[in-house]
């Protein structure tokens, strides 16, 4: 159905140990989530490179990279933000002949295991899942984004509106109070959880 789907051919690996690789670019990925067809579109063609080599028996090791650029909205002001991801892939694979569509499951070791049954492996499900697992839940177009006025929806990055004019600017507060409120705010700020994620510098 999707001739442009990223694929890698594993027939030779199933006959004899070795390694195979595939690379290319994808503009979008068609995959299934809970049985429903989904499409993940990227802001620009996303390059990938995949190398798979034989381990013992019916197990294989997949490694490679995938560098999609996502289009998301600033969580505060809803401006479009592009989010480039650099994914380093490393996943154990297992061949089970009866499996029609590849899927990820948790192995006994706790590691993720990519199970496949078709030697002509469509990588769409895998790449989409890796992208979603590594996407930030929310992004800011600028760390100092002032957001939208909650009363009138005005973009406060463009200047104050009548509702924000009376609010004291944080920098003018006494230093002790400002620091205390600042740290408290940081703890409660839902975006603070993102600080551990690898985000683009610019
Ligand atoms: Zn913003
Ligand atoms: Zn307003």
GROMACS .gro file of N, CA and C and ligand atoms in nm, residues 74 77 141 145, ligand 1:
model
   13
   74UNK      N    1   0.407   2.576   2.031
   74UNK     CA    2   0.455   2.628   2.159
   74UNK      C    3   0.344   2.608   2.262
   77UNK      N    4   0.212   2.981   2.370
   77UNK     CA    5   0.153   3.079   2.278
   77UNK      C    6   0.102   3.014   2.148
  141UNK      N    7   0.847   2.795   2.213
  141UNK     CA    8   0.912   2.854   2.095
  141UNK      C    9   1.033   2.934   2.139
  145UNK      N   10   0.911   3.263   2.653
  145UNK     CA   11   0.779   3.291   2.596
  145UNK      C   12   0.683   3.337   2.706
  203LIG    ZN1   13   0.558   3.070   2.262
   0.00000   0.00000   0.00000
